[in-house]
């Protein structure tokens, strides 16, 4: 099979609405980076693009949450994510953003092209409209009960509880999160991409052509989408944040974010070409380009079904592969931003990377562990103890130890220089390690070409393991003791150290795509230039010249101490947004003397998100004397909160009252009703409860600090 002329690698564009965690990193970024670095080392023509996804309702929602503008949100998170990726050695050729004019133009051109050729349908539909807020409601602004799992944390696009993709019409008892009222249906007209028209193409292309070379999980998901019946999908929507629909009669309409976001790969490539004085067109039009999308499994439908249809209609090439990853869990539970059960890239950078003096050791330790547990075929688990074991036992004790021993012994037994290889006295063990060195290249290479990154990394570590075995068999430090009686023994020592050094040079080449900072450090120890890391040098035995003086060894990986792991696990658990505890019982604090909890620092306090809310409805909870079910308008959404105040207040007397709500408390089920927050109450001497509230009526959603 001949090689493609060029490669275009993409990593899913992260939403610029918050920091990203290591689950994202393991899914769409590290594997892509390994692949891109490997191809560059192969001297192939490769462009690796990514960028921030800055449209969609998540952005204005976040802006409301943070009390700022959508523009301020995307600027803040674009910069933060870009920095995080840089700090973790992601080697994008460009990290672009979809708010750039070149992207708006590119996306509009795509729309116009499809529209002019009659590939889009227009439909007049009835959509949910909030009469009070006088606006059509984006899917995300409608909340209701999930038809699949019955949770009331379901939105018009997806259920937060079971993860099922939804349309607003599927929601049971929908309410607007803007006003808390049931929305009405109102007529509006939109453009649709008729996916059903392309079913035959998808069947042929995915289920036949790619049934064997794409991951089974990816093909499986596509199959169920295709067989579930492909509905037309709205390309435009009524919203004021996004890319304007480039037509006369489309006032107030923007492109749907799912339509514009993947086009971000195209506009990023264009910008890269401008910056580097290259041509972008071959990367998107020439059939001899291999396009590979790295994504998480939640993005499969967009990258395997919808975007390929758009590309086909627009005359572009199709992806060659879409190696989607499953999810990464953390310490036995799903990672979740709302519950604060996660490890942000920034947290790792702060706690590990920033604490060392450059050199990228901590970066490589994380890259190693995340590749070793990569959720390639099924969900996997980040455990801090597992991280410690991977770093200490594998990276340190096997790989690091082999390189370190080699350098120490070479200085001790061979005068700090690369010794000669004496072909006349090669023994079986020497021949064995020579063949292992020669074979490692194709093993690693074949796995990388098949996107099997964890197995490829295993092969690299395995080669260093074999190096240790070899050294253990040859025991040059024992042989050295015989030198006085038998000077010929130096030949055996030379051969051992010569082969261990050539093996180390090979390890630097093979580990480079995975752990670039480690490879660089090894180059320094070998006093050779970066060119040695060219992939074609792997498997060679004459990488270091005989007689060449090498530097002293450097520690490649430090040990992760038990205390560090303990600290991280405790930090994770204490940061978890805990379930609501009932406010009714505060018996023990009735004493007159100050009864204070232990002192906290400002940062502890700052974690609590307090918001002013207005009680919209209140009702008794069946079979629970103390509980009231409230809906509380927080300005940006209306929440269900269950509160233990039924003995103190009648439901009808508290509707319209303002309260202070702990808004970022993890949801908790009480009597089968999910409560999303806690209302602050003060208790007097008699044990009577009083609402804590602003002294005058103010806008719901106002922050309290
Ligand atoms: Zn659900």
XYZ file of C-alpha atoms and ligand atoms in Angstrom:
706
model
C 0.000 0.000 0.000
C 1.403 3.349 -0.966
C 1.613 6.087 1.602
C -0.712 9.083 1.437
C 0.867 12.281 0.228
C -0.210 14.284 3.263
C -2.010 14.003 6.573
C -4.483 16.279 8.264
C -4.986 15.477 11.942
C -7.759 17.109 13.935
C -8.567 17.095 17.643
C -12.139 17.862 18.715
C -12.631 21.591 19.248
C -13.223 22.097 22.974
C -16.106 24.343 24.021
C -14.843 27.664 25.345
C -17.161 27.586 28.342
C -14.865 26.248 31.035
C -11.588 24.508 31.780
C -11.092 21.005 30.404
C -10.209 17.953 32.455
C -7.841 15.048 31.913
C -10.685 12.932 30.552
C -10.804 15.247 27.554
C -7.025 15.116 27.300
C -6.992 11.316 27.211
C -9.791 11.132 24.656
C -9.140 13.583 21.854
C -5.785 15.268 22.425
C -2.970 13.018 23.612
C -3.651 10.250 21.040
C -3.772 12.843 18.257
C -0.555 14.420 19.495
C 1.223 11.051 19.587
C 0.071 10.313 16.057
C 1.111 13.736 14.752
C 4.524 13.536 16.397
C 5.040 10.035 15.009
C 4.176 11.184 11.476
C 6.483 14.189 11.763
C 9.293 11.877 12.886
C 8.482 9.835 9.769
C 9.049 13.031 7.750
C 5.528 12.859 6.404
C 3.641 15.976 5.416
C 1.330 16.540 8.371
C -0.801 19.384 9.696
C -2.357 19.050 13.143
C -5.194 21.465 13.860
C -7.388 22.317 16.802
C -9.058 25.367 18.298
C -11.775 26.665 20.574
C -15.433 26.137 19.735
C -16.924 29.493 20.639
C -20.547 29.362 19.528
C -23.644 27.615 20.785
C -25.888 28.257 23.760
C -23.362 26.934 26.265
C -21.471 30.209 25.857
C -24.265 32.692 26.731
C -25.383 30.336 29.498
C -21.899 30.426 31.002
C -21.839 34.214 30.567
C -25.049 34.513 32.591
C -23.554 32.240 35.229
C -20.438 34.348 35.517
C -22.323 37.621 35.201
C -20.468 38.727 32.070
C -20.709 38.787 28.266
C -20.336 35.862 25.857
C -17.334 37.633 24.314
C -15.605 37.856 27.697
C -16.293 34.148 28.277
C -14.754 32.972 25.008
C -11.746 35.251 25.394
C -11.119 33.978 28.891
C -11.493 30.267 28.183
C -9.821 30.323 24.782
C -6.670 31.741 26.337
C -6.857 29.393 29.321
C -7.322 26.247 27.217
C -4.618 27.269 24.777
C -2.209 27.712 27.678
C -3.173 24.369 29.227
C -2.502 22.548 25.968
C 0.840 24.297 25.547
C 1.848 23.457 29.090
C 1.118 19.780 28.427
C 3.274 19.683 25.260
C 0.447 19.449 22.731
C 2.044 20.116 19.364
C -0.812 21.645 17.353
C 0.354 23.369 14.200
C -2.395 25.831 14.926
C -4.786 26.363 17.816
C -7.456 28.482 16.209
C -10.832 29.833 17.310
C -14.246 29.855 15.681
C -14.943 33.487 16.534
C -12.355 34.570 13.935
C -13.741 36.280 10.810
C -12.045 33.704 8.561
C -14.098 31.012 10.249
C -17.357 32.945 9.950
C -16.684 33.414 6.225
C -15.775 29.761 5.734
C -18.867 28.502 7.534
C -21.129 30.925 5.661
C -19.614 29.850 2.354
C -20.337 26.212 3.246
C -23.955 27.081 3.989
C -24.355 29.131 0.821
C -22.806 26.378 -1.297
C -25.225 23.769 0.041
C -28.177 26.157 -0.072
C -27.600 27.230 -3.671
C -27.411 23.624 -4.837
C -30.681 22.759 -3.191
C -29.127 20.421 -0.665
C -30.934 22.026 2.254
C -34.654 21.849 2.946
C -36.639 24.650 4.468
C -39.314 23.818 6.918
C -41.728 25.872 8.876
C -42.113 24.377 12.289
C -43.587 25.251 15.586
C -40.950 25.806 18.168
C -40.972 26.565 21.816
C -41.227 30.259 22.555
C -41.072 32.025 25.889
C -43.765 34.687 25.872
C -42.398 36.415 28.912
C -38.804 36.597 27.678
C -40.099 37.170 24.110
C -37.675 34.756 22.538
C -37.523 31.373 20.880
C -35.950 28.920 23.233
C -32.745 27.156 22.326
C -32.839 23.466 23.252
C -30.628 24.102 26.221
C -33.053 26.651 27.645
C -35.840 24.100 27.970
C -35.910 21.779 30.926
C -38.210 18.903 31.731
C -38.522 15.238 32.554
C -36.464 12.734 30.585
C -38.589 10.293 28.556
C -35.825 7.729 28.940
C -34.877 7.736 32.628
C -37.462 9.961 34.292
C -34.902 12.405 35.692
C -35.956 16.048 35.824
C -32.466 17.139 34.874
C -33.230 16.705 31.191
C -32.737 19.570 28.756
C -34.021 20.047 25.235
C -30.771 18.700 23.762
C -29.662 16.049 26.224
C -30.493 14.432 29.530
C -27.889 15.295 32.161
C -28.704 12.136 34.043
C -28.634 9.336 31.457
C -26.806 11.206 28.683
C -29.437 10.464 26.037
C -29.631 12.948 23.157
C -33.062 14.546 23.140
C -35.140 16.962 21.135
C -37.272 19.497 23.009
C -40.451 17.756 21.846
C -39.485 14.593 23.674
C -39.339 16.335 27.062
C -42.195 15.681 29.435
C -43.592 18.850 31.085
C -41.153 21.289 29.454
C -40.505 24.636 31.133
C -38.446 27.599 30.001
C -35.347 28.101 32.109
C -35.594 31.827 31.402
C -38.978 32.468 32.987
C -39.802 29.176 34.650
C -43.066 29.152 32.700
C -44.299 26.511 30.294
C -43.316 27.729 26.822
C -45.796 28.054 23.959
C -45.328 26.809 20.395
C -44.755 29.450 17.759
C -44.088 29.209 14.021
C -40.585 29.724 12.720
C -38.811 28.743 9.528
C -35.441 27.012 9.291
C -33.044 25.246 6.956
C -32.449 21.545 7.413
C -29.880 19.059 6.246
C -31.815 15.985 5.104
C -29.607 13.215 6.465
C -31.997 10.511 5.274
C -31.183 11.312 1.639
C -27.626 10.120 2.266
C -28.385 6.841 3.961
C -27.165 4.696 1.064
C -23.885 6.596 0.931
C -23.361 6.115 4.676
C -24.162 2.426 4.517
C -21.732 1.925 1.681
C -18.995 4.122 3.130
C -19.082 3.189 6.826
C -20.790 -0.191 7.103
C -19.013 -1.711 4.090
C -15.864 0.224 3.238
C -14.741 0.936 6.792
C -16.317 -1.921 8.724
C -12.927 -3.495 9.386
C -10.492 -0.611 9.724
C -12.584 1.631 11.994
C -12.943 0.823 15.665
C -15.849 -1.569 16.307
C -17.315 0.850 18.857
C -17.389 3.586 16.204
C -18.906 1.420 13.468
C -21.400 0.068 15.992
C -22.608 3.509 16.983
C -22.898 4.584 13.344
C -24.855 1.465 12.527
C -27.389 2.122 15.246
C -27.779 5.726 14.079
C -28.300 4.681 10.486
C -30.678 1.897 11.379
C -32.580 4.093 13.810
C -33.625 6.239 10.842
C -31.832 9.451 9.926
C -33.909 12.549 10.548
C -33.404 15.895 8.857
C -31.388 18.117 11.113
C -31.862 21.860 11.525
C -28.845 23.793 10.277
C -30.069 27.146 11.594
C -31.707 28.373 14.751
C -33.126 31.479 16.386
C -30.396 32.819 18.616
C -28.307 35.955 18.804
C -24.918 34.318 19.543
C -23.340 32.619 16.563
C -22.634 32.919 12.849
C -25.311 34.860 10.995
C -27.180 32.962 8.290
C -25.928 34.631 5.076
C -29.351 35.249 3.513
C -31.606 38.294 3.204
C -34.646 36.913 4.971
C -32.856 35.316 7.904
C -32.967 38.037 10.502
C -32.261 36.734 14.016
C -31.056 33.365 12.750
C -27.614 31.828 13.166
C -25.964 28.607 12.029
C -26.397 25.772 14.461
C -23.151 25.176 16.348
C -22.947 21.548 15.212
C -22.846 22.857 11.630
C -20.176 25.501 12.136
C -17.884 23.765 14.649
C -16.400 21.004 12.421
C -15.914 23.573 9.656
C -13.528 25.030 12.234
C -11.035 22.386 11.100
C -11.175 23.857 7.593
C -10.817 27.470 8.706
C -7.974 26.515 11.053
C -6.182 24.884 8.118
C -6.721 28.057 6.050
C -5.264 30.232 8.796
C -2.322 27.858 9.209
C -1.652 28.104 5.457
C -1.731 31.909 5.572
C 0.627 31.972 8.567
C 3.081 29.573 6.939
C 2.808 30.657 3.325
C 1.395 27.288 2.266
C -1.634 26.118 0.337
C -4.572 24.804 2.316
C -6.686 23.392 -0.515
C -4.846 20.072 -1.013
C -5.534 19.187 2.635
C -9.275 19.371 2.046
C -9.698 18.521 -1.635
C -6.922 16.166 -2.736
C -7.898 12.501 -2.443
C -4.314 11.691 -1.545
C -4.760 13.350 1.853
C -5.411 11.217 4.910
C -7.839 13.038 7.197
C -8.071 11.657 10.753
C -10.447 13.037 13.390
C -9.585 12.343 17.038
C -12.650 12.688 19.249
C -14.481 11.363 22.295
C -17.375 8.962 21.791
C -19.981 11.672 22.389
C -18.883 13.222 19.094
C -19.159 10.168 16.851
C -22.403 11.097 15.135
C -21.084 14.516 14.150
C -17.763 13.292 12.775
C -18.898 10.038 11.171
C -22.346 10.895 9.859
C -23.197 14.573 9.691
C -19.874 16.257 8.860
C -18.991 13.638 6.205
C -22.328 14.337 4.481
C -21.474 18.045 4.500
C -17.981 17.348 3.183
C -19.288 15.096 0.430
C -21.859 17.680 -0.693
C -19.239 20.425 -0.598
C -16.797 18.410 -2.719
C -14.245 17.784 0.029
C -12.420 14.627 1.010
C -13.835 12.329 3.680
C -12.107 11.249 6.878
C -9.984 8.121 6.533
C -10.529 7.216 10.135
C -12.245 8.553 13.245
C -10.556 6.814 16.188
C -13.034 7.861 18.874
C -12.250 7.057 22.478
C -14.597 5.973 25.225
C -14.751 7.859 28.521
C -12.271 8.143 31.353
C -13.631 7.894 34.887
C -11.911 9.200 38.001
C -11.420 7.310 41.278
C -14.429 5.074 40.726
C -16.883 7.678 39.494
C -17.825 9.520 36.314
C -15.994 12.803 35.838
C -18.427 15.641 36.253
C -17.987 19.383 36.128
C -21.230 20.167 37.948
C -20.327 17.847 40.831
C -16.714 19.023 40.721
C -15.552 15.407 40.462
C -12.723 15.896 38.011
C -9.075 16.630 37.532
C -8.661 19.743 35.436
C -5.568 19.954 33.268
C -4.860 23.226 35.085
C -4.965 21.531 38.498
C -2.408 18.959 37.396
C -0.234 21.676 35.891
C -0.377 23.692 39.114
C 0.327 20.767 41.424
C 2.951 18.900 39.387
C 4.264 20.752 36.344
C 4.719 24.181 37.901
C 6.566 22.702 40.865
C 9.522 21.459 38.837
C 12.144 23.510 37.073
C 10.982 22.968 33.527
C 12.153 19.870 31.714
C 8.670 18.477 31.248
C 9.123 15.468 33.536
C 5.690 15.869 35.121
C 4.117 16.473 31.712
C 5.508 13.173 30.451
C 4.402 11.342 33.588
C 0.802 12.387 32.904
C 1.073 11.669 29.178
C 2.436 8.237 30.050
C -0.341 7.327 32.452
C -3.122 8.666 30.262
C -1.811 6.655 27.308
C -1.363 3.541 29.404
C -5.020 3.722 30.502
C -6.336 5.207 27.238
C -10.041 4.312 26.883
C -9.529 2.991 23.355
C -11.992 0.116 23.469
C -13.947 0.679 26.673
C -14.304 3.201 29.481
C -11.305 3.260 31.788
C -10.337 4.690 35.107
C -7.893 7.323 36.354
C -6.795 6.262 39.840
C -4.193 8.314 41.714
C -2.700 5.096 43.052
C -2.533 3.805 39.489
C -0.782 6.983 38.439
C 1.783 6.502 41.191
C 2.350 2.855 40.226
C 2.669 3.649 36.538
C 5.225 6.368 37.194
C 7.225 4.623 39.904
C 7.070 0.995 38.814
C 7.067 1.243 35.042
C 8.474 4.564 33.952
C 10.921 4.819 36.826
C 11.857 1.246 37.669
C 11.895 -0.139 34.153
C 12.555 2.559 31.568
C 14.297 5.148 33.735
C 16.273 2.546 35.613
C 17.590 0.913 32.439
C 18.826 4.188 31.000
C 20.322 5.271 34.307
C 22.170 1.977 34.877
C 23.498 2.084 31.334
C 24.942 5.550 31.828
C 26.364 4.858 35.274
C 28.063 1.639 34.158
C 29.326 3.163 30.923
C 31.054 5.882 32.959
C 32.371 3.373 35.472
C 33.469 0.546 33.165
C 34.077 2.239 29.798
C 35.550 5.620 30.717
C 32.438 7.602 29.788
C 32.755 6.758 26.110
C 30.857 4.527 23.694
C 32.857 1.263 23.682
C 33.561 -0.852 20.611
C 31.406 -3.787 19.539
C 33.622 -6.876 19.217
C 31.840 -8.965 16.595
C 34.137 -11.949 17.238
C 32.884 -12.573 20.772
C 29.147 -11.995 20.405
C 27.205 -14.448 22.563
C 23.581 -15.649 22.332
C 22.320 -12.941 24.699
C 23.935 -10.240 22.551
C 22.315 -11.644 19.419
C 18.967 -11.818 21.194
C 19.010 -8.148 22.236
C 20.197 -7.105 18.765
C 17.180 -8.784 17.192
C 14.877 -7.210 19.789
C 16.218 -3.766 18.929
C 15.782 -4.420 15.220
C 12.233 -5.743 15.621
C 10.883 -3.076 17.966
C 10.518 -0.457 15.243
C 8.018 -2.338 13.116
C 6.063 -3.526 16.151
C 5.572 0.017 17.450
C 5.016 1.394 13.979
C 2.299 -1.090 13.029
C 0.411 -0.389 16.234
C 0.662 3.378 15.778
C -0.590 3.108 12.197
C -3.608 1.263 13.605
C -4.191 3.891 16.325
C -3.398 1.371 19.058
C -1.499 3.811 21.205
C -1.535 1.983 24.511
C -0.212 -1.208 22.949
C 2.438 0.747 21.070
C 3.581 2.372 24.292
C 3.620 -1.021 25.968
C 6.045 -2.263 23.270
C 8.404 0.625 23.963
C 8.417 -0.037 27.695
C 8.797 -3.733 26.947
C 11.967 -3.044 24.984
C 13.444 -1.288 28.028
C 12.322 -4.229 30.162
C 14.273 -6.509 27.829
C 17.242 -4.181 28.179
C 17.155 -4.740 31.933
C 16.938 -8.516 31.433
C 19.862 -8.401 29.065
C 22.004 -6.426 31.461
C 21.035 -8.758 34.282
C 22.140 -11.763 32.222
C 25.420 -10.183 31.132
C 26.271 -8.739 34.583
C 29.097 -6.462 33.388
C 29.805 -5.359 36.994
C 30.622 -9.016 37.907
C 32.639 -9.533 34.720
C 34.664 -6.454 35.670
C 35.982 -8.265 38.751
C 37.659 -10.899 36.528
C 39.591 -8.307 34.529
C 42.777 -8.710 36.613
C 43.148 -12.398 35.612
C 41.454 -12.152 32.243
C 41.916 -8.870 30.308
C 39.901 -10.358 27.411
C 36.805 -9.982 29.619
C 36.785 -6.277 28.725
C 35.405 -7.334 25.323
C 32.291 -8.765 26.953
C 31.847 -5.582 29.006
C 32.299 -3.454 25.874
C 29.711 -5.445 23.972
C 27.174 -5.235 26.775
C 27.599 -1.501 27.228
C 27.753 -0.818 23.508
C 24.445 -2.604 22.937
C 22.802 -1.026 25.997
C 23.777 2.402 24.686
C 22.447 1.702 21.187
C 19.308 0.353 22.812
C 18.970 3.599 24.811
C 19.281 5.645 21.628
C 16.523 3.503 20.117
C 14.365 4.036 23.170
C 14.713 7.799 22.746
C 13.406 7.539 19.170
C 10.554 5.207 20.040
C 9.406 7.095 23.148
C 9.572 10.482 21.433
C 5.979 10.597 20.082
C 4.645 9.656 23.519
C 7.030 11.454 25.888
C 8.745 14.202 23.881
C 10.349 15.841 26.915
C 11.991 12.598 27.990
C 13.362 12.017 24.493
C 14.822 15.510 24.536
C 16.520 14.923 27.853
C 18.028 11.697 26.536
C 19.374 13.576 23.515
C 21.173 15.835 25.956
C 22.727 12.880 27.762
C 23.868 11.423 24.424
C 25.110 14.802 23.166
C 23.394 14.285 19.820
C 21.170 16.552 17.754
C 17.426 16.239 17.347
C 17.835 14.714 13.901
C 18.732 11.433 15.577
C 15.067 11.136 16.608
C 13.990 10.675 12.965
C 11.877 7.564 12.888
C 13.977 5.953 10.155
C 16.797 5.668 12.714
C 14.800 3.286 14.874
C 16.065 -0.293 14.682
C 19.571 0.861 13.812
C 22.574 -0.235 15.861
C 25.104 2.441 15.021
C 23.358 5.522 16.328
C 26.144 6.387 18.763
C 29.686 6.358 17.371
C 32.411 4.343 19.036
C 34.705 6.501 21.170
C 32.155 9.294 21.503
C 32.137 10.807 25.021
C 28.708 11.017 26.629
C 27.422 13.202 29.441
C 26.612 12.164 32.982
C 23.191 10.556 33.548
C 20.220 12.695 34.449
C 17.276 11.462 36.438
C 14.493 10.902 33.904
C 11.594 10.434 36.314
C 11.241 11.315 39.955
C 9.277 9.173 42.378
C 5.702 10.023 43.242
C 5.427 9.955 47.023
C 2.518 8.478 48.975
C 1.763 11.885 50.511
C 1.231 13.429 47.079
C -1.317 10.772 46.207
C -3.051 11.096 49.534
C -3.238 14.850 49.103
C -4.784 14.536 45.640
C -7.397 12.015 46.707
C -8.353 14.138 49.707
C -8.488 17.257 47.603
C -10.775 15.516 45.136
C -13.097 14.265 47.850
C -13.243 17.537 49.741
C -13.935 19.465 46.550
C -16.894 17.256 45.698
C -20.025 19.315 45.833
C -21.884 17.420 48.540
C -25.597 16.612 48.698
C -27.947 18.955 50.553
C -28.374 18.463 54.258
C -31.714 19.471 55.645
C -31.893 22.968 57.045
C -34.561 22.244 59.634
C -32.448 20.758 62.381
C -29.890 23.013 63.926
C -30.593 22.040 67.560
C -27.052 22.086 68.820
C -26.297 25.678 67.898
C -28.924 27.220 70.189
C -26.448 28.229 72.850
C -25.794 31.934 73.431
C -22.052 31.577 73.187
C -20.367 31.667 69.834
C -20.320 28.200 68.362
C -17.981 28.478 65.436
C -16.766 25.890 62.989
C -13.024 25.662 62.342
C -11.504 28.622 60.532
C -11.473 28.533 56.737
C -9.541 30.596 54.230
C -11.155 32.816 51.629
C -10.646 30.219 48.898
C -12.819 27.774 50.819
C -15.601 30.325 51.001
C -15.194 31.270 47.354
C -16.118 27.750 46.271
C -19.681 28.308 47.396
C -21.828 29.922 44.736
C -24.581 31.927 46.431
C -27.337 33.436 44.289
C -30.483 35.401 44.955
C -33.594 33.557 43.787
C -37.331 34.093 43.755
C -39.658 31.308 44.813
C -41.999 30.721 41.881
C -44.002 27.758 43.127
C -44.176 25.795 46.378
C -45.963 22.543 47.150
C -46.015 19.896 49.844
C -44.176 16.670 49.203
C -46.342 13.603 49.629
C -45.618 11.511 52.721
C -42.975 13.944 53.954
C -44.170 16.294 56.712
C -41.147 18.530 56.662
C -40.466 18.919 52.982
C -41.605 21.524 50.491
C -40.884 21.238 46.797
C -40.006 24.675 45.489
C -39.224 26.020 42.075
C -36.865 28.917 42.398
C -36.126 31.403 39.628
C -32.384 32.084 39.552
C -32.503 34.467 36.615
C -30.660 32.146 34.247
C -32.788 29.111 35.073
C -35.537 27.870 37.350
C -34.549 25.115 39.743
C -36.369 22.494 41.711
C -35.224 22.647 45.324
C -36.548 20.458 48.087
C -36.327 22.194 51.440
C -37.077 20.989 54.956
C -39.226 23.979 55.923
C -42.777 22.638 55.676
C -43.341 22.852 59.444
C -42.530 26.560 59.378
C -44.209 27.890 56.248
C -47.361 27.310 54.264
C -46.623 26.895 50.567
C -48.909 29.743 49.467
C -47.315 32.281 51.814
C -43.792 31.950 50.450
C -44.437 32.176 46.695
C -42.802 35.376 45.436
C -40.361 35.560 48.357
C -36.712 36.144 47.652
C -34.143 33.768 49.082
C -30.430 33.043 48.953
C -29.574 29.752 47.286
C -26.401 27.655 47.363
C -26.421 27.313 43.594
C -23.524 24.918 43.001
C -24.551 22.203 45.401
C -24.605 18.742 43.803
C -28.112 17.454 43.122
C -29.640 15.161 45.716
C -32.737 13.013 45.572
C -35.247 13.484 48.407
C -38.407 11.377 48.347
C -37.764 10.701 44.695
C -37.512 14.378 43.793
C -34.184 15.731 42.701
C -33.181 18.827 44.634
C -30.789 21.216 42.894
C -29.489 23.577 45.530
C -30.123 24.631 49.100
C -31.920 27.621 50.544
C -30.187 29.557 53.325
C -32.207 29.898 56.515
C -31.566 31.563 59.851
C -32.908 30.003 63.013
C -33.934 32.061 66.043
C -33.859 31.086 69.756
C -37.277 29.533 69.564
C -36.160 27.354 66.697
C -38.231 29.280 64.186
C -36.775 29.603 60.694
C -36.397 32.836 58.716
C -35.354 33.312 55.115
C -32.006 34.967 54.502
C -32.780 37.508 51.784
C -31.678 40.841 50.311
C -33.179 43.814 52.157
C -35.028 44.900 49.051
C -36.280 42.977 46.011
C -33.520 42.658 43.433
C -33.019 40.724 40.205
C -32.938 36.954 40.558
C -29.514 35.501 39.805
C -27.643 38.277 41.623
C -24.514 36.930 43.295
C -24.092 36.993 47.057
C -20.627 37.366 48.533
Zn -32.434 10.642 31.154
